[in-house]
PDB file of C-alpha atoms in Angstrom:
ATOM      1  CA  UNK A   1      25.912  15.151  27.717  1.00  0.00           C
ATOM      2  CA  UNK A   2      23.319  15.425  25.218  1.00  0.00           C
ATOM      3  CA  UNK A   3      19.896  13.341  25.386  1.00  0.00           C
ATOM      4  CA  UNK A   4      20.057  10.700  23.400  1.00  0.00           C
ATOM      5  CA  UNK A   5      16.499   9.528  21.795  1.00  0.00           C
ATOM      6  CA  UNK A   6      13.822   8.108  23.988  1.00  0.00           C
ATOM      7  CA  UNK A   7      11.667   5.175  22.423  1.00  0.00           C
ATOM      8  CA  UNK A   8       9.404   3.277  23.820  1.00  0.00           C
ATOM      9  CA  UNK A   9       8.024  -0.055  24.280  1.00  0.00           C
ATOM     10  CA  UNK A  10       4.318  -1.560  25.092  1.00  0.00           C
ATOM     11  CA  UNK A  11       5.050  -5.090  24.514  1.00  0.00           C
ATOM     12  CA  UNK A  12       5.121  -8.454  26.454  1.00  0.00           C
ATOM     13  CA  UNK A  13       8.064  -9.816  28.922  1.00  0.00           C
ATOM     14  CA  UNK A  14      10.196 -12.309  27.692  1.00  0.00           C
ATOM     15  CA  UNK A  15      11.969 -14.410  30.746  1.00  0.00           C
ATOM     16  CA  UNK A  16      14.780 -16.051  28.414  1.00  0.00           C
ATOM     17  CA  UNK A  17      16.147 -12.509  27.461  1.00  0.00           C
ATOM     18  CA  UNK A  18      16.337 -13.046  23.294  1.00  0.00           C
ATOM     19  CA  UNK A  19      12.438 -11.254  22.438  1.00  0.00           C
ATOM     20  CA  UNK A  20      10.155  -9.584  23.442  1.00  0.00           C
ATOM     21  CA  UNK A  21      10.692  -6.215  25.895  1.00  0.00           C
ATOM     22  CA  UNK A  22      13.968  -7.400  26.417  1.00  0.00           C
ATOM     23  CA  UNK A  23      14.743  -7.888  22.707  1.00  0.00           C
ATOM     24  CA  UNK A  24      13.822  -4.171  22.526  1.00  0.00           C
ATOM     25  CA  UNK A  25      15.744  -2.796  25.235  1.00  0.00           C
ATOM     26  CA  UNK A  26      18.698  -4.309  23.802  1.00  0.00           C
ATOM     27  CA  UNK A  27      18.366  -2.952  19.926  1.00  0.00           C
ATOM     28  CA  UNK A  28      17.132   0.440  21.806  1.00  0.00           C
ATOM     29  CA  UNK A  29      20.645   0.673  23.941  1.00  0.00           C
ATOM     30  CA  UNK A  30      22.563  -0.663  20.258  1.00  0.00           C
ATOM     31  CA  UNK A  31      21.616   1.000  17.962  1.00  0.00           C
ATOM     32  CA  UNK A  32      22.450   4.930  20.178  1.00  0.00           C
ATOM     33  CA  UNK A  33      18.424   5.582  21.772  1.00  0.00           C
ATOM     34  CA  UNK A  34      16.487   5.555  25.655  1.00  0.00           C
ATOM     35  CA  UNK A  35      14.710   2.874  25.137  1.00  0.00           C
ATOM     36  CA  UNK A  36      11.585   2.541  28.011  1.00  0.00           C
ATOM     37  CA  UNK A  37       9.008  -0.059  28.620  1.00  0.00           C
ATOM     38  CA  UNK A  38       5.123  -0.386  29.449  1.00  0.00           C
ATOM     39  CA  UNK A  39       4.991  -4.169  30.269  1.00  0.00           C
ATOM     40  CA  UNK A  40       1.318  -5.779  28.844  1.00  0.00           C
ATOM     41  CA  UNK A  41       2.560  -9.731  29.464  1.00  0.00           C
ATOM     42  CA  UNK A  42       4.342 -11.547  31.631  1.00  0.00           C
ATOM     43  CA  UNK A  43       5.871 -14.922  29.703  1.00  0.00           C
ATOM     44  CA  UNK A  44       7.377 -17.999  31.295  1.00  0.00           C
ATOM     45  CA  UNK A  45       9.691 -18.522  27.945  1.00  0.00           C
ATOM     46  CA  UNK A  46      13.151 -20.275  26.779  1.00  0.00           C
ATOM     47  CA  UNK A  47      14.708 -21.496  24.497  1.00  0.00           C
ATOM     48  CA  UNK A  48      11.689 -24.295  23.958  1.00  0.00           C
ATOM     49  CA  UNK A  49       9.398 -22.456  23.773  1.00  0.00           C
ATOM     50  CA  UNK A  50       6.256 -20.523  25.863  1.00  0.00           C
ATOM     51  CA  UNK A  51       5.797 -22.205  29.145  1.00  0.00           C
ATOM     52  CA  UNK A  52       3.208 -20.054  30.935  1.00  0.00           C
ATOM     53  CA  UNK A  53       2.117 -15.964  30.013  1.00  0.00           C
ATOM     54  CA  UNK A  54      -0.032 -14.056  32.570  1.00  0.00           C
ATOM     55  CA  UNK A  55      -1.538 -10.833  30.740  1.00  0.00           C
ATOM     56  CA  UNK A  56      -1.202  -7.192  32.562  1.00  0.00           C
ATOM     57  CA  UNK A  57      -4.511  -5.008  33.555  1.00  0.00           C
ATOM     58  CA  UNK A  58      -4.793  -2.631  31.428  1.00  0.00           C
ATOM     59  CA  UNK A  59      -5.574   0.271  33.940  1.00  0.00           C
ATOM     60  CA  UNK A  60      -1.630  -1.190  34.699  1.00  0.00           C
ATOM     61  CA  UNK A  61      -0.920  -0.416  30.820  1.00  0.00           C
ATOM     62  CA  UNK A  62      -2.168   2.769  30.583  1.00  0.00           C
ATOM     63  CA  UNK A  63      -0.829   3.530  33.556  1.00  0.00           C
ATOM     64  CA  UNK A  64       2.996   2.363  32.835  1.00  0.00           C
ATOM     65  CA  UNK A  65       2.587   5.009  29.566  1.00  0.00           C
ATOM     66  CA  UNK A  66       1.222   7.293  31.279  1.00  0.00           C
ATOM     67  CA  UNK A  67       4.507   7.838  33.801  1.00  0.00           C
ATOM     68  CA  UNK A  68       6.358   7.327  31.488  1.00  0.00           C
ATOM     69  CA  UNK A  69       5.003   9.750  28.347  1.00  0.00           C
ATOM     70  CA  UNK A  70       4.258  12.750  30.417  1.00  0.00           C
ATOM     71  CA  UNK A  71       7.484  13.188  31.828  1.00  0.00           C
ATOM     72  CA  UNK A  72      10.392  11.807  29.871  1.00  0.00           C
ATOM     73  CA  UNK A  73       8.713  12.121  26.520  1.00  0.00           C
ATOM     74  CA  UNK A  74       8.431   9.849  24.125  1.00  0.00           C
ATOM     75  CA  UNK A  75      10.121  10.418  20.317  1.00  0.00           C
ATOM     76  CA  UNK A  76       8.932   6.694  18.562  1.00  0.00           C
ATOM     77  CA  UNK A  77       6.745   4.156  20.045  1.00  0.00           C
ATOM     78  CA  UNK A  78       6.786   0.545  19.264  1.00  0.00           C
ATOM     79  CA  UNK A  79       3.667  -1.924  19.663  1.00  0.00           C
ATOM     80  CA  UNK A  80       4.535  -6.210  20.212  1.00  0.00           C
ATOM     81  CA  UNK A  81       3.117  -9.076  21.987  1.00  0.00           C
ATOM     82  CA  UNK A  82      -1.058  -7.251  22.896  1.00  0.00           C
ATOM     83  CA  UNK A  83      -2.807 -10.828  23.696  1.00  0.00           C
ATOM     84  CA  UNK A  84      -6.266  -9.437  24.546  1.00  0.00           C
ATOM     85  CA  UNK A  85      -8.874  -7.643  22.885  1.00  0.00           C
ATOM     86  CA  UNK A  86      -8.898  -5.420  25.947  1.00  0.00           C
ATOM     87  CA  UNK A  87      -5.607  -4.460  25.661  1.00  0.00           C
ATOM     88  CA  UNK A  88      -5.014  -4.267  22.185  1.00  0.00           C
ATOM     89  CA  UNK A  89      -8.133  -1.509  22.355  1.00  0.00           C
ATOM     90  CA  UNK A  90      -6.352   0.107  25.563  1.00  0.00           C
ATOM     91  CA  UNK A  91      -3.034   0.639  23.798  1.00  0.00           C
ATOM     92  CA  UNK A  92      -4.937   2.223  20.097  1.00  0.00           C
ATOM     93  CA  UNK A  93      -6.453   4.724  22.480  1.00  0.00           C
ATOM     94  CA  UNK A  94      -3.689   5.507  24.411  1.00  0.00           C
ATOM     95  CA  UNK A  95      -1.608   5.834  21.072  1.00  0.00           C
ATOM     96  CA  UNK A  96      -4.671   7.876  19.702  1.00  0.00           C
ATOM     97  CA  UNK A  97      -3.613  10.773  22.041  1.00  0.00           C
ATOM     98  CA  UNK A  98       0.567  10.968  20.290  1.00  0.00           C
ATOM     99  CA  UNK A  99       2.173  12.033  17.615  1.00  0.00           C
ATOM    100  CA  UNK A 100       5.086  10.787  17.050  1.00  0.00           C
ATOM    101  CA  UNK A 101       5.872   7.755  14.764  1.00  0.00           C
ATOM    102  CA  UNK A 102       4.362   4.070  15.768  1.00  0.00           C
ATOM    103  CA  UNK A 103       5.796   0.737  14.709  1.00  0.00           C
ATOM    104  CA  UNK A 104       2.839  -1.728  14.884  1.00  0.00           C
ATOM    105  CA  UNK A 105       4.649  -5.411  15.347  1.00  0.00           C
ATOM    106  CA  UNK A 106       1.283  -7.804  15.617  1.00  0.00           C
ATOM    107  CA  UNK A 107       2.792 -10.210  17.271  1.00  0.00           C
ATOM    108  CA  UNK A 108       0.514 -13.063  16.738  1.00  0.00           C
ATOM    109  CA  UNK A 109       3.260 -16.356  17.754  1.00  0.00           C
ATOM    110  CA  UNK A 110       6.330 -17.499  18.946  1.00  0.00           C
ATOM    111  CA  UNK A 111       9.104 -18.607  17.779  1.00  0.00           C
ATOM    112  CA  UNK A 112       8.194 -22.083  18.529  1.00  0.00           C
ATOM    113  CA  UNK A 113       4.877 -21.691  17.428  1.00  0.00           C
ATOM    114  CA  UNK A 114       2.997 -20.770  20.610  1.00  0.00           C
ATOM    115  CA  UNK A 115      -0.555 -18.702  20.636  1.00  0.00           C
ATOM    116  CA  UNK A 116      -0.125 -14.900  22.219  1.00  0.00           C
ATOM    117  CA  UNK A 117      -2.985 -13.286  20.755  1.00  0.00           C
ATOM    118  CA  UNK A 118      -5.840 -14.184  21.215  1.00  0.00           C
ATOM    119  CA  UNK A 119      -8.593 -15.065  17.617  1.00  0.00           C
ATOM    120  CA  UNK A 120     -11.074 -12.305  19.523  1.00  0.00           C
ATOM    121  CA  UNK A 121      -8.528  -9.715  19.604  1.00  0.00           C
ATOM    122  CA  UNK A 122      -7.712  -9.699  15.821  1.00  0.00           C
ATOM    123  CA  UNK A 123     -11.002  -7.317  14.474  1.00  0.00           C
ATOM    124  CA  UNK A 124      -8.932  -4.776  17.439  1.00  0.00           C
ATOM    125  CA  UNK A 125      -5.549  -5.631  15.764  1.00  0.00           C
ATOM    126  CA  UNK A 126      -7.473  -4.218  12.557  1.00  0.00           C
ATOM    127  CA  UNK A 127      -9.492  -2.089  13.305  1.00  0.00           C
ATOM    128  CA  UNK A 128      -7.741   0.189  16.109  1.00  0.00           C
ATOM    129  CA  UNK A 129      -4.705  -0.574  16.681  1.00  0.00           C
ATOM    130  CA  UNK A 130      -3.418  -0.542  12.746  1.00  0.00           C
ATOM    131  CA  UNK A 131      -4.697   2.608  11.869  1.00  0.00           C
ATOM    132  CA  UNK A 132      -2.441   4.231  14.803  1.00  0.00           C
ATOM    133  CA  UNK A 133       0.838   2.420  12.467  1.00  0.00           C
ATOM    134  CA  UNK A 134       2.959   4.810  10.770  1.00  0.00           C
ATOM    135  CA  UNK A 135       4.601   1.599   9.973  1.00  0.00           C
ATOM    136  CA  UNK A 136       3.228  -1.888  10.502  1.00  0.00           C
ATOM    137  CA  UNK A 137       5.596  -4.888  10.348  1.00  0.00           C
ATOM    138  CA  UNK A 138       3.959  -8.707   9.924  1.00  0.00           C
ATOM    139  CA  UNK A 139       5.227 -11.410   9.383  1.00  0.00           C
ATOM    140  CA  UNK A 140       3.956 -13.641   6.497  1.00  0.00           C
ATOM    141  CA  UNK A 141       2.422 -15.877   9.450  1.00  0.00           C
ATOM    142  CA  UNK A 142       0.670 -12.705  10.518  1.00  0.00           C
ATOM    143  CA  UNK A 143      -0.759 -11.256   7.160  1.00  0.00           C
ATOM    144  CA  UNK A 144      -2.540 -14.893   6.505  1.00  0.00           C
ATOM    145  CA  UNK A 145      -4.162 -14.252   9.659  1.00  0.00           C
ATOM    146  CA  UNK A 146      -4.879 -10.802   9.705  1.00  0.00           C
ATOM    147  CA  UNK A 147      -6.477 -10.293   6.507  1.00  0.00           C
ATOM    148  CA  UNK A 148      -6.840 -13.880   4.773  1.00  0.00           C
ATOM    149  CA  UNK A 149      -3.596 -13.705   2.195  1.00  0.00           C
ATOM    150  CA  UNK A 150      -1.119 -16.402   2.133  1.00  0.00           C
ATOM    151  CA  UNK A 151       2.361 -16.061   0.380  1.00  0.00           C
ATOM    152  CA  UNK A 152       3.647 -19.080  -1.049  1.00  0.00           C
ATOM    153  CA  UNK A 153       6.165 -16.475  -3.032  1.00  0.00           C
ATOM    154  CA  UNK A 154       7.505 -13.662  -3.716  1.00  0.00           C
ATOM    155  CA  UNK A 155       5.636 -11.377  -5.541  1.00  0.00           C
ATOM    156  CA  UNK A 156       2.463 -12.342  -3.637  1.00  0.00           C
ATOM    157  CA  UNK A 157       4.103  -9.739  -1.172  1.00  0.00           C
ATOM    158  CA  UNK A 158       2.511  -6.508  -3.303  1.00  0.00           C
ATOM    159  CA  UNK A 159      -0.809  -8.622  -2.673  1.00  0.00           C
ATOM    160  CA  UNK A 160      -0.342  -9.147   1.372  1.00  0.00           C
ATOM    161  CA  UNK A 161       1.071  -5.239   2.028  1.00  0.00           C
ATOM    162  CA  UNK A 162      -1.905  -4.265  -0.209  1.00  0.00           C
ATOM    163  CA  UNK A 163      -3.885  -6.065   2.306  1.00  0.00           C
ATOM    164  CA  UNK A 164      -2.662  -5.064   5.371  1.00  0.00           C
ATOM    165  CA  UNK A 165      -2.329  -1.665   4.078  1.00  0.00           C
ATOM    166  CA  UNK A 166      -6.418  -1.733   3.479  1.00  0.00           C
ATOM    167  CA  UNK A 167      -6.323  -1.398   7.727  1.00  0.00           C
ATOM    168  CA  UNK A 168      -4.917   2.387   7.535  1.00  0.00           C
ATOM    169  CA  UNK A 169      -1.249   2.060   8.589  1.00  0.00           C
ATOM    170  CA  UNK A 170       0.598   4.542   6.448  1.00  0.00           C
ATOM    171  CA  UNK A 171       3.390   1.867   4.966  1.00  0.00           C
ATOM    172  CA  UNK A 172       3.469  -1.855   5.542  1.00  0.00           C
ATOM    173  CA  UNK A 173       6.535  -4.338   6.068  1.00  0.00           C
ATOM    174  CA  UNK A 174       5.674  -7.850   4.773  1.00  0.00           C
ATOM    175  CA  UNK A 175       8.517  -9.719   5.943  1.00  0.00           C
ATOM    176  CA  UNK A 176       9.590 -12.669   3.789  1.00  0.00           C
ATOM    177  CA  UNK A 177      12.491 -14.896   6.119  1.00  0.00           C
ATOM    178  CA  UNK A 178       9.400 -17.906   6.222  1.00  0.00           C
ATOM    179  CA  UNK A 179       9.350 -18.191   2.318  1.00  0.00           C
ATOM    180  CA  UNK A 180      10.526 -21.290   1.428  1.00  0.00           C
ATOM    181  CA  UNK A 181      13.865 -21.221  -0.813  1.00  0.00           C
ATOM    182  CA  UNK A 182      13.176 -21.802  -4.304  1.00  0.00           C
ATOM    183  CA  UNK A 183       9.857 -19.839  -4.266  1.00  0.00           C
ATOM    184  CA  UNK A 184      10.589 -16.415  -6.296  1.00  0.00           C
ATOM    185  CA  UNK A 185      12.746 -14.579  -7.738  1.00  0.00           C
ATOM    186  CA  UNK A 186      16.619 -13.735  -5.870  1.00  0.00           C
ATOM    187  CA  UNK A 187      14.579 -16.754  -2.823  1.00  0.00           C
ATOM    188  CA  UNK A 188      18.954 -17.360  -1.498  1.00  0.00           C
ATOM    189  CA  UNK A 189      17.946 -13.867  -0.080  1.00  0.00           C
ATOM    190  CA  UNK A 190      16.183 -12.399   2.960  1.00  0.00           C
ATOM    191  CA  UNK A 191      13.556 -10.209   1.389  1.00  0.00           C
ATOM    192  CA  UNK A 192      10.650  -7.857   2.389  1.00  0.00           C
ATOM    193  CA  UNK A 193       8.407  -5.761   1.311  1.00  0.00           C
ATOM    194  CA  UNK A 194       8.046  -1.477   2.309  1.00  0.00           C
ATOM    195  CA  UNK A 195       5.239  -0.321   0.512  1.00  0.00           C
ATOM    196  CA  UNK A 196       2.942   2.741   1.395  1.00  0.00           C
ATOM    197  CA  UNK A 197       0.841   1.863  -1.724  1.00  0.00           C
ATOM    198  CA  UNK A 198       2.846   4.144  -4.462  1.00  0.00           C
ATOM    199  CA  UNK A 199       6.812   3.435  -3.433  1.00  0.00           C
ATOM    200  CA  UNK A 200       8.203   0.410  -3.245  1.00  0.00           C
ATOM    201  CA  UNK A 201      11.409  -1.358  -1.386  1.00  0.00           C
ATOM    202  CA  UNK A 202      12.799  -4.169  -1.433  1.00  0.00           C
ATOM    203  CA  UNK A 203      14.574  -4.962   0.907  1.00  0.00           C
ATOM    204  CA  UNK A 204      17.366  -7.976  -0.191  1.00  0.00           C
ATOM    205  CA  UNK A 205      20.174  -9.424   2.743  1.00  0.00           C
ATOM    206  CA  UNK A 206      21.737 -12.809   2.687  1.00  0.00           C
ATOM    207  CA  UNK A 207      19.793 -15.724   4.203  1.00  0.00           C
ATOM    208  CA  UNK A 208      22.638 -16.683   6.784  1.00  0.00           C
ATOM    209  CA  UNK A 209      22.485 -21.330   7.641  1.00  0.00           C
ATOM    210  CA  UNK A 210      21.506 -19.788  11.142  1.00  0.00           C
ATOM    211  CA  UNK A 211      18.717 -21.581  13.146  1.00  0.00           C
ATOM    212  CA  UNK A 212      18.821 -19.153  16.241  1.00  0.00           C
ATOM    213  CA  UNK A 213      16.413 -16.868  15.563  1.00  0.00           C
ATOM    214  CA  UNK A 214      14.978 -15.846  18.298  1.00  0.00           C
ATOM    215  CA  UNK A 215      13.132 -12.483  18.703  1.00  0.00           C
ATOM    216  CA  UNK A 216      14.214 -11.579  14.722  1.00  0.00           C
ATOM    217  CA  UNK A 217      10.642  -9.299  14.525  1.00  0.00           C
ATOM    218  CA  UNK A 218      11.240  -7.562  18.022  1.00  0.00           C
ATOM    219  CA  UNK A 219      14.299  -6.373  17.045  1.00  0.00           C
ATOM    220  CA  UNK A 220      13.287  -5.221  13.178  1.00  0.00           C
ATOM    221  CA  UNK A 221      10.765  -3.629  14.941  1.00  0.00           C
ATOM    222  CA  UNK A 222      12.287  -1.978  17.385  1.00  0.00           C
ATOM    223  CA  UNK A 223      15.310  -1.373  15.497  1.00  0.00           C
ATOM    224  CA  UNK A 224      13.142   0.587  12.758  1.00  0.00           C
ATOM    225  CA  UNK A 225      11.536   2.676  15.894  1.00  0.00           C
ATOM    226  CA  UNK A 226      14.772   3.637  17.001  1.00  0.00           C
ATOM    227  CA  UNK A 227      15.681   5.093  13.721  1.00  0.00           C
ATOM    228  CA  UNK A 228      12.441   6.731  13.365  1.00  0.00           C
ATOM    229  CA  UNK A 229      13.332   8.424  16.855  1.00  0.00           C
ATOM    230  CA  UNK A 230      16.954   9.493  15.269  1.00  0.00           C
ATOM    231  CA  UNK A 231      14.964  11.090  12.136  1.00  0.00           C
ATOM    232  CA  UNK A 232      15.059   8.649   9.633  1.00  0.00           C
ATOM    233  CA  UNK A 233      12.713   8.649   7.319  1.00  0.00           C
ATOM    234  CA  UNK A 234      10.638   5.208   6.630  1.00  0.00           C
ATOM    235  CA  UNK A 235      12.402   3.869   3.891  1.00  0.00           C
ATOM    236  CA  UNK A 236      15.614   4.723   5.821  1.00  0.00           C
ATOM    237  CA  UNK A 237      15.328   3.422   8.924  1.00  0.00           C
ATOM    238  CA  UNK A 238      14.068  -0.077   7.350  1.00  0.00           C
ATOM    239  CA  UNK A 239      17.158  -0.839   5.077  1.00  0.00           C
ATOM    240  CA  UNK A 240      19.122   0.835   8.484  1.00  0.00           C
ATOM    241  CA  UNK A 241      17.119  -1.549  10.522  1.00  0.00           C
ATOM    242  CA  UNK A 242      16.966  -4.712   7.190  1.00  0.00           C
ATOM    243  CA  UNK A 243      21.205  -4.802   8.227  1.00  0.00           C
ATOM    244  CA  UNK A 244      21.589  -4.485  11.663  1.00  0.00           C
ATOM    245  CA  UNK A 245      19.287  -7.181  12.373  1.00  0.00           C
ATOM    246  CA  UNK A 246      20.893  -9.166   9.463  1.00  0.00           C
ATOM    247  CA  UNK A 247      24.611  -8.854  11.387  1.00  0.00           C
ATOM    248  CA  UNK A 248      22.280  -9.961  14.846  1.00  0.00           C
ATOM    249  CA  UNK A 249      20.826 -13.130  13.144  1.00  0.00           C
ATOM    250  CA  UNK A 250      24.295 -14.080  11.626  1.00  0.00           C
ATOM    251  CA  UNK A 251      25.976 -13.591  15.265  1.00  0.00           C
ATOM    252  CA  UNK A 252      22.930 -15.350  16.763  1.00  0.00           C
ATOM    253  CA  UNK A 253      24.250 -17.834  19.143  1.00  0.00           C
ATOM    254  CA  UNK A 254      22.591 -21.488  21.190  1.00  0.00           C
ATOM    255  CA  UNK A 255      21.579 -20.909  24.609  1.00  0.00           C
ATOM    256  CA  UNK A 256      19.518 -23.613  25.883  1.00  0.00           C
ATOM    257  CA  UNK A 257      19.100 -26.945  23.674  1.00  0.00           C
ATOM    258  CA  UNK A 258      16.295 -25.111  21.721  1.00  0.00           C
ATOM    259  CA  UNK A 259      16.047 -22.286  19.192  1.00  0.00           C
ATOM    260  CA  UNK A 260      18.837 -19.588  20.648  1.00  0.00           C
ATOM    261  CA  UNK A 261      18.485 -15.774  20.270  1.00  0.00           C
ATOM    262  CA  UNK A 262      20.073 -13.453  17.833  1.00  0.00           C
ATOM    263  CA  UNK A 263      22.850 -11.249  19.202  1.00  0.00           C
ATOM    264  CA  UNK A 264      21.603  -7.839  19.797  1.00  0.00           C
ATOM    265  CA  UNK A 265      25.137  -6.525  20.696  1.00  0.00           C
ATOM    266  CA  UNK A 266      27.143  -7.759  17.555  1.00  0.00           C
ATOM    267  CA  UNK A 267      28.276  -4.343  16.336  1.00  0.00           C
ATOM    268  CA  UNK A 268      29.521  -4.135  19.941  1.00  0.00           C
ATOM    269  CA  UNK A 269      31.714  -6.644  19.908  1.00  0.00           C
ATOM    270  CA  UNK A 270      33.082  -5.444  16.378  1.00  0.00           C
TER     271      UNK A 270
END
């Protein structure tokens, strides 16, 4: 039996199973790759929000990474929740020694608005983590947090992407899912902009009337990493990931009394 492409996620745990490491591994499996994990933090989290978070020590993160990379090997890496400057610096140092695609999801806040990245870690994300990225995938809140650029309409997304690229990733995927309806051409769609500063790819999909969207950012970034591990180009990977996450949002379901998760297994259920 052929060995599937191997993808490593470096991120925090979501005890509710909708985002974080759990969403990453589900996505990687659904897209035909073997997912592996480096846990950076443990959260107590459900459909209502994050009730607590505990960061793992840098030596635990480093040991997990070396254990997987030195024995099993990886063909792509995705990063998620890195809550402190120390963790960001540790992970950036580890990634600098790899020659595989890296997808950086610069997680700043949870779907419920809970902070997941210390203010003191922003400089390390800008100067150490983003330069390691093949693709950076910030949402509009994270763009504002990292660059100071506030996107109020679709036309602002070019300026936002340019500001992200100044920190060194080869490609920026600015996610417009938070853009208010009526904020630009095609505003009925959920639109993302992928660019390397030369090429532009506008990724559009129907905006589904479904509030159960917990885990969308983790899922998209993990889907891109899985597609890159399978040999896609960045534009191909982003387009395939957009299609996958759009279907997962459409199939999202209620768990608990708050915001439910997207359905990572929607294709498996026909």
